[in-house]
Coordinates of C-alpha atoms in Angstrom, one line a residue:
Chain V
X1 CA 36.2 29.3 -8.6
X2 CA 34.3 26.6 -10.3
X3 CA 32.3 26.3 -13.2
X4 CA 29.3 24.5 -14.4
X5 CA 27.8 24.4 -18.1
X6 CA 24.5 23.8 -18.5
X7 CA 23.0 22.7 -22.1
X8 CA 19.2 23.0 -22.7
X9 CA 17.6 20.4 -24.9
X10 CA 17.6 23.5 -28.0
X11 CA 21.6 23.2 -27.7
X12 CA 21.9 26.6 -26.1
X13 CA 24.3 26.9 -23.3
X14 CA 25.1 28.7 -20.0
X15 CA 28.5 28.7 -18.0
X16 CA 27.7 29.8 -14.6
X17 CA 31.4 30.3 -12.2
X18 CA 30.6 30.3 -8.6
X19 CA 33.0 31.3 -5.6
X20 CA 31.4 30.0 -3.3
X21 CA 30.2 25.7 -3.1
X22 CA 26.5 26.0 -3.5
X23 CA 24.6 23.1 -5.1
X24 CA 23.8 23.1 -9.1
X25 CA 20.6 23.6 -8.8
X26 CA 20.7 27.0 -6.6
X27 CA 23.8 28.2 -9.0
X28 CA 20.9 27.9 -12.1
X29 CA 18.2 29.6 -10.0
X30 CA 20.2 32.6 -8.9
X31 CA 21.7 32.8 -12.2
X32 CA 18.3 32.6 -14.5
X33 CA 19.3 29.4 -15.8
X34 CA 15.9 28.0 -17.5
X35 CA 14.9 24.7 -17.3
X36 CA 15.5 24.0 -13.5
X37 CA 12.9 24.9 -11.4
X38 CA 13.9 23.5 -7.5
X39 CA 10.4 24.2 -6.9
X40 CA 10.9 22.9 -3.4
X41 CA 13.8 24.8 -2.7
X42 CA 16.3 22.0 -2.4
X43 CA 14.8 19.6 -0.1
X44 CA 14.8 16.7 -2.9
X45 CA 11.0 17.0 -2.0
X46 CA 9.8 17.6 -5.8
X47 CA 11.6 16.6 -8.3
X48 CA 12.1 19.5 -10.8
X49 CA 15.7 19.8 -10.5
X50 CA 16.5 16.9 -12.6
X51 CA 19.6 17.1 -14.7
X52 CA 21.8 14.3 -17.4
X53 CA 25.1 14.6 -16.1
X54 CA 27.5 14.0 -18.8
X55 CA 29.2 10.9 -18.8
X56 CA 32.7 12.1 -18.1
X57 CA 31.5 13.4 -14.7
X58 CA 29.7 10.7 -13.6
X59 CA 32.2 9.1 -11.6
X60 CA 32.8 12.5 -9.7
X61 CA 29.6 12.6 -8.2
X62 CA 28.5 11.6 -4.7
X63 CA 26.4 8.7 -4.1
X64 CA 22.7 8.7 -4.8
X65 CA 21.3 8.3 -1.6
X66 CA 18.1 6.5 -0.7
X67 CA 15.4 9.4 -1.2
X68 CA 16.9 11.0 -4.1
X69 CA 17.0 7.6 -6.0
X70 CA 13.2 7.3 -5.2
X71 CA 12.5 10.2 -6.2
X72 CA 14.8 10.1 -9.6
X73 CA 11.6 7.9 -10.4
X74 CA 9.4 10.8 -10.4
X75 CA 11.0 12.8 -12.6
X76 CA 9.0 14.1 -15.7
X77 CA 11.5 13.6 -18.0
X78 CA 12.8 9.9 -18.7
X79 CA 14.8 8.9 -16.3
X80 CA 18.7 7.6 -17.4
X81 CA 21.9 6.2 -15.5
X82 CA 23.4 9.9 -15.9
X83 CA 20.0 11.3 -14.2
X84 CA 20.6 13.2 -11.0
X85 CA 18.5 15.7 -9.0
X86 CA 20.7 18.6 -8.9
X87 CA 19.8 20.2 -5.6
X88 CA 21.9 17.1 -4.1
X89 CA 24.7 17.9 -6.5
X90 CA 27.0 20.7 -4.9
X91 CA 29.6 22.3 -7.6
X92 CA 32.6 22.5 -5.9
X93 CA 36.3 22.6 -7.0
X94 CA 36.2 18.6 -7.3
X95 CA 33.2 19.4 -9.7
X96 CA 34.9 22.4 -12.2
X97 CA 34.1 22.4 -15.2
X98 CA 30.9 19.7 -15.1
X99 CA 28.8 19.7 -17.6
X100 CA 25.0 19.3 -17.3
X101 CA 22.3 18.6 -19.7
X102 CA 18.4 20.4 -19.4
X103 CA 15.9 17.9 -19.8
X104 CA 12.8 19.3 -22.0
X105 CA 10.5 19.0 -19.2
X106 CA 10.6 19.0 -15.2
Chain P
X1 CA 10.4 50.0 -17.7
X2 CA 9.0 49.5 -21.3
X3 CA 8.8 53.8 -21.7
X4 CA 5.6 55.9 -21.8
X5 CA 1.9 54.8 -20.3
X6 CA 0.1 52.0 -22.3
X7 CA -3.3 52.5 -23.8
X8 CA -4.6 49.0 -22.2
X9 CA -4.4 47.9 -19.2
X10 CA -2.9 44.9 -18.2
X11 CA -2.6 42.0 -16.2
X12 CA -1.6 43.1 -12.1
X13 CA -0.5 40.8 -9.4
X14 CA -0.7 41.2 -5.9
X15 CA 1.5 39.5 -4.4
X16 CA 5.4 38.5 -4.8
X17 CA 5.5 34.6 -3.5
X18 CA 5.0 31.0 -5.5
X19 CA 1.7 31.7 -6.4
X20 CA 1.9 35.3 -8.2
X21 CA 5.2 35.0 -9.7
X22 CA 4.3 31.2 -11.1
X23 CA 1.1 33.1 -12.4
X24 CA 3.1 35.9 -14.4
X25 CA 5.5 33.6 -15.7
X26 CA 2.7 31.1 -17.5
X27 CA 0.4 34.3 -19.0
X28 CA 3.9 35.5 -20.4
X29 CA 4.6 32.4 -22.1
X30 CA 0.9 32.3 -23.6
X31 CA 0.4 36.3 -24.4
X32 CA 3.9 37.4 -25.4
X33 CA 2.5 41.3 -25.7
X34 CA 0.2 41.9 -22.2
X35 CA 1.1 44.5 -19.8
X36 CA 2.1 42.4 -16.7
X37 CA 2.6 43.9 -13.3
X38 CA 3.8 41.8 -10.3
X39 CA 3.2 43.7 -6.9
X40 CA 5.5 42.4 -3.8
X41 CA 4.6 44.5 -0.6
X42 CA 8.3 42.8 0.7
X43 CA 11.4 45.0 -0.1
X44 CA 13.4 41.8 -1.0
X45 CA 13.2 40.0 -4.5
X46 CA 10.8 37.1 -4.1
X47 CA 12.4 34.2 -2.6
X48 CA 11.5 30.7 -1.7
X49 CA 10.1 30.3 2.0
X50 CA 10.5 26.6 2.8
X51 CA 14.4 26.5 2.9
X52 CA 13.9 29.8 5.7
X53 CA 13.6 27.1 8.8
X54 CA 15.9 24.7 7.3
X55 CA 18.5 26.9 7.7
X56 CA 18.0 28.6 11.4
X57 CA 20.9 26.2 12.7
X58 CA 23.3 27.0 9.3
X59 CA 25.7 29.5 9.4
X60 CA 23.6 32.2 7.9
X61 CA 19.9 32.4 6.9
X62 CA 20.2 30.7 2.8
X63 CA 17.9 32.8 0.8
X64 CA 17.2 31.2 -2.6
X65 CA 15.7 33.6 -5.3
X66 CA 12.4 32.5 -6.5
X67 CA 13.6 33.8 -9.8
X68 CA 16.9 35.7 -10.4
X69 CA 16.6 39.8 -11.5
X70 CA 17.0 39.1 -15.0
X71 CA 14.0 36.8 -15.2
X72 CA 11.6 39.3 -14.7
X73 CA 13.6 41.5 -17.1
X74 CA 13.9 38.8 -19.7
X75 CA 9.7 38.4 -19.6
X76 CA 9.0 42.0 -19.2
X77 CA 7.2 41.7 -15.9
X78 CA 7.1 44.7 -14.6
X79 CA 8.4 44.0 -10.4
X80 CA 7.9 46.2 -8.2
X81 CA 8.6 45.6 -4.2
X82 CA 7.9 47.3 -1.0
X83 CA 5.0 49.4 -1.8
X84 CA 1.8 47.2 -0.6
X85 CA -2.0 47.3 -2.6
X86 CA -3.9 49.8 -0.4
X87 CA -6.8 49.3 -2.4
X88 CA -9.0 47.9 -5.2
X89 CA -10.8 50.2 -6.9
X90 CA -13.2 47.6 -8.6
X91 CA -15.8 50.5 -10.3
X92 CA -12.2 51.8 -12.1
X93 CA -11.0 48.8 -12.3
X94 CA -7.5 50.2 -10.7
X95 CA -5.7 49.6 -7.4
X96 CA -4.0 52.0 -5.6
X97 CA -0.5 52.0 -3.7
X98 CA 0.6 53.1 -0.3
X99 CA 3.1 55.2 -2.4
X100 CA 0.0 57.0 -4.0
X101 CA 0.6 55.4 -7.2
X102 CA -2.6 54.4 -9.2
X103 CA -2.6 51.3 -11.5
X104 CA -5.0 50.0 -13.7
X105 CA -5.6 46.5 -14.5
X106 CA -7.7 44.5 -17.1
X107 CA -7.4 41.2 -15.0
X108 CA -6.4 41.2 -11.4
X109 CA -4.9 38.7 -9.4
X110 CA -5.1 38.3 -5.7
X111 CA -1.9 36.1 -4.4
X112 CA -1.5 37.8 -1.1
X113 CA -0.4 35.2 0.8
X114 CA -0.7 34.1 4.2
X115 CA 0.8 35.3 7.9
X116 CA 0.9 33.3 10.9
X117 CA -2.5 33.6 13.4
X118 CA -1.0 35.9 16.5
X119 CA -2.1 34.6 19.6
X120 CA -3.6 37.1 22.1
X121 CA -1.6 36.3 25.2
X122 CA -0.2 38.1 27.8
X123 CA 3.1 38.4 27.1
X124 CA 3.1 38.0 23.9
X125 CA 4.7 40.7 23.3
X126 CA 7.9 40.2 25.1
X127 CA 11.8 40.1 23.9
X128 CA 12.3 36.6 22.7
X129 CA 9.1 35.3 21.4
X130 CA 8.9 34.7 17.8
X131 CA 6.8 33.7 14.6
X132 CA 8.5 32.1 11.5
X133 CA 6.7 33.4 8.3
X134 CA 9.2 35.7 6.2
X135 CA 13.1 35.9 5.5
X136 CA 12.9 39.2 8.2
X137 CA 11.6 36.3 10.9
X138 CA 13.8 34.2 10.2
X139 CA 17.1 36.6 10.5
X140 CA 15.5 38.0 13.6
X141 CA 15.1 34.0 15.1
X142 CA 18.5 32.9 13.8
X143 CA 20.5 35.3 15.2
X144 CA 18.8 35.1 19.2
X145 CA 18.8 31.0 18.9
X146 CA 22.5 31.0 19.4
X147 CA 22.2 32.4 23.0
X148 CA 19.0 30.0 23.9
X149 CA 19.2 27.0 26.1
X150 CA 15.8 26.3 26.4
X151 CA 13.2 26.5 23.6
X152 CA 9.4 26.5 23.7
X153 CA 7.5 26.1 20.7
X154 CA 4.0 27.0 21.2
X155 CA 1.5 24.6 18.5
X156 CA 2.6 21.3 17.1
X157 CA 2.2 21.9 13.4
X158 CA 4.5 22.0 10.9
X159 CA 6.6 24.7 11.6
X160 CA 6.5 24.2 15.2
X161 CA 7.2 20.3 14.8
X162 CA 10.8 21.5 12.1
X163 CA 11.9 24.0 14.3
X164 CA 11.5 21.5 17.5
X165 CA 13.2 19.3 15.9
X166 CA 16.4 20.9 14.8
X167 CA 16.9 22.5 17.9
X168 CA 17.1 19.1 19.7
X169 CA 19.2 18.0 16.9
X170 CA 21.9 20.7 18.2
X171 CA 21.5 20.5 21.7
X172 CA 19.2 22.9 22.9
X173 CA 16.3 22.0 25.4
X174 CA 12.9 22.3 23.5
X175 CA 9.5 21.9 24.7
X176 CA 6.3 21.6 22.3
X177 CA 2.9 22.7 23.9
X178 CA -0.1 21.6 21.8
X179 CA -3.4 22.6 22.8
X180 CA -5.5 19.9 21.0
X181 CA -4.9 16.2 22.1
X182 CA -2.2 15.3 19.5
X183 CA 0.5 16.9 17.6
X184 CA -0.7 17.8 13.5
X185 CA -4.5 16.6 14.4
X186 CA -5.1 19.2 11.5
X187 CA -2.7 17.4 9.2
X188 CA -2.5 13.8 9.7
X189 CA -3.8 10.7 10.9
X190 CA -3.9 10.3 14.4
X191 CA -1.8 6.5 13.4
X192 CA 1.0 8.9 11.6
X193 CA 1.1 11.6 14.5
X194 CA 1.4 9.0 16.8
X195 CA 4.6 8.1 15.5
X196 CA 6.1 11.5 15.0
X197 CA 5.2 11.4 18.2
X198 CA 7.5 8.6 19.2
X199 CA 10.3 10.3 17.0
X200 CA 10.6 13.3 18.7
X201 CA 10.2 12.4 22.2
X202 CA 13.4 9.7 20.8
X203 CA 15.3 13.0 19.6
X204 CA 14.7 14.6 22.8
X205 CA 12.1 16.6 22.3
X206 CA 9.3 17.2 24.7
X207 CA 5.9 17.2 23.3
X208 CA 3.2 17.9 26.0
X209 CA -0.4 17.6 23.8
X210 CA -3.6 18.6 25.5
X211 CA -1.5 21.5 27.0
X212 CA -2.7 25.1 26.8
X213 CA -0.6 28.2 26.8
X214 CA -2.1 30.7 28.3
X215 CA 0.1 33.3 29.0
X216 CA 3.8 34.5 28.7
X217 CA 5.8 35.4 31.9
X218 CA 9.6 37.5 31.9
X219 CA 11.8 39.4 33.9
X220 CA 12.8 42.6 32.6
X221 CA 10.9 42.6 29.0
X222 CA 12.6 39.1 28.2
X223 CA 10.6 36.0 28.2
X224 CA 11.0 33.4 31.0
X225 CA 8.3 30.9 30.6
X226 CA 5.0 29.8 29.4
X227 CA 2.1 29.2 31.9
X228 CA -0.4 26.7 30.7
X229 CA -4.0 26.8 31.7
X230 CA -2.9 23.9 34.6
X231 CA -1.4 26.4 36.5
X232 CA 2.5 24.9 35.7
X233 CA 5.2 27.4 34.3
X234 CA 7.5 25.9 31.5
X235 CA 10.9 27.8 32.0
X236 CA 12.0 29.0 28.4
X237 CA 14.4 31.8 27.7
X238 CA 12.6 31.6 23.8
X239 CA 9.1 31.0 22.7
X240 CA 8.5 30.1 18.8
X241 CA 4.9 30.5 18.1
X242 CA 3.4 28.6 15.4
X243 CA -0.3 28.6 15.8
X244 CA -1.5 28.1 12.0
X245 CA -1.9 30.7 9.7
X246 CA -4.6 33.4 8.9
X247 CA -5.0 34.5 4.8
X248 CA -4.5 38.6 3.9
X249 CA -7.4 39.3 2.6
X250 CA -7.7 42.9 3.9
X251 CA -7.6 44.5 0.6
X252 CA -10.3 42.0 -0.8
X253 CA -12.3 41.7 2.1
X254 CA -12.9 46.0 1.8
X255 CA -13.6 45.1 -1.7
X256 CA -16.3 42.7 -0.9
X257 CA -14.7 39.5 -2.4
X258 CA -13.6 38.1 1.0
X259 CA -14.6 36.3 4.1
X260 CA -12.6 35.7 7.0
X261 CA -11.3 32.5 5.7
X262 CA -10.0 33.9 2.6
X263 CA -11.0 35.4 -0.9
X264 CA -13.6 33.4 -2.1
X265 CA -13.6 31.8 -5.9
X266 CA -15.2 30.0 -8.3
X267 CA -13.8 26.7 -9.4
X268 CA -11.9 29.1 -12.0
X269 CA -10.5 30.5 -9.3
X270 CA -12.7 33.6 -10.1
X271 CA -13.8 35.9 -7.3
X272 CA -17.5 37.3 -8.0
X273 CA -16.1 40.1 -10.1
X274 CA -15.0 38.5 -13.7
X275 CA -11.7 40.7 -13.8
X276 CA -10.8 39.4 -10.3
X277 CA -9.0 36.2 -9.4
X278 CA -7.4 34.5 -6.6
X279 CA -4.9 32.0 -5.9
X280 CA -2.4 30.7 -3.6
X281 CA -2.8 30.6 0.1
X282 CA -5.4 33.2 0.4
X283 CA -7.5 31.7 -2.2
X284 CA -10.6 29.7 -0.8
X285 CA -11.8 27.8 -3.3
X286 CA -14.4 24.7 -4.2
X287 CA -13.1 21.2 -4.1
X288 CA -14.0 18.6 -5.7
X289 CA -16.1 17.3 -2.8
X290 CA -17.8 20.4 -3.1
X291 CA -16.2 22.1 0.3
X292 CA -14.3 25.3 0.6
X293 CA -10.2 24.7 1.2
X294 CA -7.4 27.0 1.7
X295 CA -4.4 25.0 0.9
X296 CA -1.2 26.2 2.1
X297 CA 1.7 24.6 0.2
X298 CA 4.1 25.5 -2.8
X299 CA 2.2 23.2 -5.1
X300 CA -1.2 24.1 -4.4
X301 CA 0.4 27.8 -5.4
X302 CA 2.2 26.9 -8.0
X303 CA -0.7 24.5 -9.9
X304 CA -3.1 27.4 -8.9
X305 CA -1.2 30.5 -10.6
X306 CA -0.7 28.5 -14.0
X307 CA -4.4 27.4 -13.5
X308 CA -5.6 31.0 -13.3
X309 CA -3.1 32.0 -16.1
X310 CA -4.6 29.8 -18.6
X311 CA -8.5 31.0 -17.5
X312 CA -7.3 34.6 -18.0
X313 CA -5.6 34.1 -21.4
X314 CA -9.1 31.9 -22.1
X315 CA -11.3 35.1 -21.1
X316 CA -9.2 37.5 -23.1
X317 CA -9.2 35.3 -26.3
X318 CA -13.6 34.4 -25.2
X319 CA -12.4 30.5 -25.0
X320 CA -13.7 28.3 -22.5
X321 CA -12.5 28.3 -18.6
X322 CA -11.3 25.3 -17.4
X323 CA -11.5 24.4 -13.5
X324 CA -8.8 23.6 -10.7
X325 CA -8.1 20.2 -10.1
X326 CA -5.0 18.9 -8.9
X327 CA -3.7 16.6 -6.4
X328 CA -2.8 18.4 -3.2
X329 CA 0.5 17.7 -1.6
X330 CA 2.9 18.5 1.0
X331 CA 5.8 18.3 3.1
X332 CA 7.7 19.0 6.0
X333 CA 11.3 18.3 6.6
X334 CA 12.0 17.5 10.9
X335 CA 15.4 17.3 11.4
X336 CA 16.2 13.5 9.4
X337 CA 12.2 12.6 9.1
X338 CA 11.0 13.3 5.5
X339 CA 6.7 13.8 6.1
X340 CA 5.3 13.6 2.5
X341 CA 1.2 14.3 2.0
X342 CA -0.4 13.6 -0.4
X343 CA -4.1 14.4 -0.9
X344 CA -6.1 15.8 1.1
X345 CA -8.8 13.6 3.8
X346 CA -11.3 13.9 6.6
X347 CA -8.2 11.9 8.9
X348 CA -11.1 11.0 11.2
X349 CA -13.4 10.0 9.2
X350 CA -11.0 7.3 7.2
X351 CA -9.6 3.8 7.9
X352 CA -5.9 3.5 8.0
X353 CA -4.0 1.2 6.3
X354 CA 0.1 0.7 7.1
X355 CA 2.5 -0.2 4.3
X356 CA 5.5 -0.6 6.6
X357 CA 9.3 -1.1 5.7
X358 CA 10.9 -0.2 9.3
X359 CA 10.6 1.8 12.2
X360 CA 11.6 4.8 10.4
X361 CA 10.1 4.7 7.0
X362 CA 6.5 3.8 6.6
X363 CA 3.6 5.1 4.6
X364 CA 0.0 5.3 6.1
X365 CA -2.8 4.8 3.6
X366 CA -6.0 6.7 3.8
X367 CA -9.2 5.0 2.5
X368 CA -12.7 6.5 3.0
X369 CA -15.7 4.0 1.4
X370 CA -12.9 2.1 -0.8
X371 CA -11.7 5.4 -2.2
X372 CA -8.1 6.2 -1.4
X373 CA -8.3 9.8 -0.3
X374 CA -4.4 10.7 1.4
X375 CA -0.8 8.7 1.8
X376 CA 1.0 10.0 4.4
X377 CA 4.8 8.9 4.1
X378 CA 7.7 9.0 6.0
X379 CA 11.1 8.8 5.0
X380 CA 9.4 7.0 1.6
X381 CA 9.4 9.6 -1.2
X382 CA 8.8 6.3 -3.9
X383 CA 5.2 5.7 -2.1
X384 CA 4.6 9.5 -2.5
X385 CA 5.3 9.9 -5.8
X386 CA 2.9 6.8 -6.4
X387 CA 0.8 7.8 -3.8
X388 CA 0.4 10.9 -6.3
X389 CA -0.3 9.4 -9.4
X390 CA -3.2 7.1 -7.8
X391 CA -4.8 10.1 -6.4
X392 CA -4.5 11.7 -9.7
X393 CA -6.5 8.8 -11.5
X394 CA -8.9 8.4 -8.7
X395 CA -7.7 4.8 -8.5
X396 CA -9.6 2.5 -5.8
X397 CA -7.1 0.1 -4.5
X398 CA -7.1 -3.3 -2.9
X399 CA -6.0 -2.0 0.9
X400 CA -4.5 -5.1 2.1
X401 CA -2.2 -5.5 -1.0
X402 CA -1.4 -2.1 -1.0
X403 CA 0.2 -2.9 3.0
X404 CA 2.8 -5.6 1.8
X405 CA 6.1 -3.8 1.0
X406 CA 7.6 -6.3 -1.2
X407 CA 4.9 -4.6 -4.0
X408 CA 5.7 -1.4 -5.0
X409 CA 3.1 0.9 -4.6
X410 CA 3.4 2.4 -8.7
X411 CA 2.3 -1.2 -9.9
X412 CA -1.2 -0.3 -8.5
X413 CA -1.6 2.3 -10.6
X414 CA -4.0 1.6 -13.3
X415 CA -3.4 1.2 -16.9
X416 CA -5.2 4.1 -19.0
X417 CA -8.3 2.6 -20.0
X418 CA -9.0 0.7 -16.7
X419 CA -9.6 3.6 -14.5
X420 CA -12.6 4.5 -12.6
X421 CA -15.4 6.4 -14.3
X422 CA -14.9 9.2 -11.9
X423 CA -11.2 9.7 -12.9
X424 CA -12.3 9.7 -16.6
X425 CA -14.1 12.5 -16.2
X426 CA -13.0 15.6 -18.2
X427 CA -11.4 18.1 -15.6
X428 CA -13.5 20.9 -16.5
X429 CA -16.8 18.8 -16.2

């Protein structure tokens, strides 16, 4: 089982575990996680997924590839080097225990 | 679920999809204390329809919850599913349910939907011939694609264009009749569908255009083929129809605040009776060019429903209306290809203008009298997102610079105070 902690910008926190690999994004829509909207439903189409990883998981994390970097620039909130469009970021056992930061806005 | 009946009525939804979920959401965040109803004639929670055909060649059918449970709980909207709007009652100001049940409403909010257009053939109604609208479609397609060795997809629009496209991708045979002389002629330029055109046939799809189906032959109740108005039989053992898409508006057309293309508003996205509104796909509303549209896309529903949620919150507290205006945009995901729209043009009636990076990622521009009116990318999300933002200041641009690739298309946007007088305009003007 892995585990993801998400941090909205008033401090307050959710842990979400997950049996199963399923991308950040969907584990914060099934599990009423505000802030995170996938409004597209995953296709890296719209750009309200956005999440700050924190630093010490940075490294963990697969490539951006070419159309989430583009669209990283259309994110509402400002954009940073731990920035990443969570719909691409899929919480498995090499990701327990990330933790994610809400920006204000999507 | 909050106890006893409520003295005033309250705000009631029809409809369970982006539009009349995003629409209860934004009136609870501005009126914490209103009665609000959302009425899903589906017996599922709402989910999210576009990831439905991504996942017809996955393992299972992904349903992603347009909102969890709990969210409705949390916001006290009252959800109820599988028990469809039978009725408005506009003299009570109530609707009624196929239950029986009876509710009142102050405001009313028509978000309905859309379903795909059945085509009249013979045939039609054989085993193995399907549409792709709800998560029941695509469970019933999914699980008879395994045994299929040759598609046929019946209209090259979106839908038919995605599913074409990942069938090739794993092997199966597919063949895309299109009745008008190119594929998307309702969607794109004739420059951009000329090179899906080329990608498909490159993935192995066949695309036949100018081709019309005009009946369904099996053997034993199954489907065997498609005979096209030449004559010719194309052997198929399963036919995916996607013909466009039709608006529900029975319920507001026996009300009186429909036609058959949809329920007809205001620019508020007010129907002709003040406690009645629309939005999403069924709503056919004025543009700013002054025509009627029906938009069918998760951000023309989503901008809608917290456009109409502010107007009602407006009424109720006797503050202004604002109108709808908001970039329309799109996309459709074909296998690899990434087809972004944005804006909406008269494809015809525009010049095209190419900003090209390779083969497979290009954006076409489209300018009608100097005004840029639509971008249609592929594979080149950083031109849409611009593409976006110029719309939404009504920028005019300088066409040829806008083709060289080495300038990204966001340093044409304008600064704020060098925009166009139109674009300064207030939005509810």
């Amino acid at each position: 089982m892995a585990k993801v902690t998400f941090r909205s910008s008033d401090g307050s926190e959710a842990v979400v575990g997950l049996d199963t690999p399923m991308s950040i994004m969907r584990a914060a829509v099934t599990h009423n996680v505000a802030g995170i909207v996938g409004e597209c439903g995953g296709n890296a189409m719209c750009a309200t997924c956005h999440v700050y990883v924190r630093e010490e998981f940075l490294d963990r994390l697969p490539e951006i590839e070419d159309e989430e970097e583009e669209m990283l620039d259309g994110v509402t909130a400002p954009r940073s080097h731990r920035s990443r469009l969570s719909c691409q970021l899929v919480l498995d056992d090499a990701l327990d225990g990330i933790v994610v930061d809400i920006p204000e806005a999507q | 679920m909050n106890g006893g009946p409520r003295c005033a009525p309250g705000v009631v939804v029809i409809g369970g999809g982006h539009a009349g979920v995003q629409t209860a959401e934004t009136i609870r965040k501005a009126d914490p204390d209103v009665d609000i109803t959302v009425l899903s004639d589906e017996v599922p929670a709402p989910y999210q329809r576009p990831p439905l055909s991504k996942s017809l060649w996955s393992t299972a059918v992904e349903t992603l919850p347009l909102r969890n449970r709990d969210f409705f709980a949390d916001r006290r909207i009252d959800l109820r599913q599988g028990d469809p709007v039978t009725a408005i009652e506009r003299d009570h100001k109530r609707v009624t349910l196929r239950s029986g049940g009876v509710l009142a409403y102050r405001d009313l909010v028509i978000a309905t939907g859309s379903r795909p257009r059945r085509l009249a053939l013979p045939g039609a109604d054989l085993d193995g011939v399907f549409y792709l609208r709800d998560l029941a479609d695509a469970t019933r397609l999914h699980r008879a694609l395994r045994g299929v060795r040759h598609l046929a997809v019946l209209g090259g629009g979106f839908i038919g264009l995605e599913v074409a496209a990942s069938s090739a991708a794993v092997g199966l045979q597919v063949t895309v009749l299109e009745a008008a002389p190119r594929m998307l002629a309702r969607s794109v330029s004739a420059q951009t569908s000329g090179r899906l055109y080329d990608w498909h046939v490159a993935q192995g799809v066949r695309l036949r255009a100018g081709v019309r189906a005009v009946g369904l032959v099996g053997d034993r109740d199954r489907v065997t083929g498609v005979v096209t108005a030449d004559g010719a039989t194309v052997a198929c053992d399963a036919v995916l129809i996607g013909a466009g898409s039709q608006p529900n508006t029975e319920v507001a057309l026996a009300a009186g605040l429909a036609d058959e293309n949809g329920v007809l508003v205001d620019r508020y996205l007010r129907t002709g009776d003040p406690a009645i509104w629309s939005v999403g796909d069924c709503a056919s509303f004025p543009a700013a060019d002054g025509a009627r549209r029906r938009l069918e896309s998760v951000q023309n529903a989503v901008d809608q429903g917290r456009r109409v949620s502010a107007n009602i919150v407006a009424t109720a507290q006797g503050r202004d209306l604002t109108a709808f205006r908001a970039v329309a945009w799109f996309w459709s995901q074909q296998a690899s290809l990434k087809l972004q729209i944005a804006g909406v043009a008269d494809t015809t009636a525009c010049e095209v203008y190419e900003r090209r990076y390779d083969e497979k990622k290009f954006s076409h521009l489209l300018v009608h009298e100097g005004r840029l009116m639509a971008v249609e990318s592929v594979n080149a999300a950083a031109d849409h997102l611009a593409a976006r933002k110029l719309l939404e200041v009504g920028a005019t641009i300088d066409p040829v610079r806008a083709q060289d690739v080495g300038v990204p298309l966001r340093t044409l946007i304008p600064e704020a105070g060098e925009l166009s007088p139109r674009a300064a305009e207030p939005a509810s003007a």
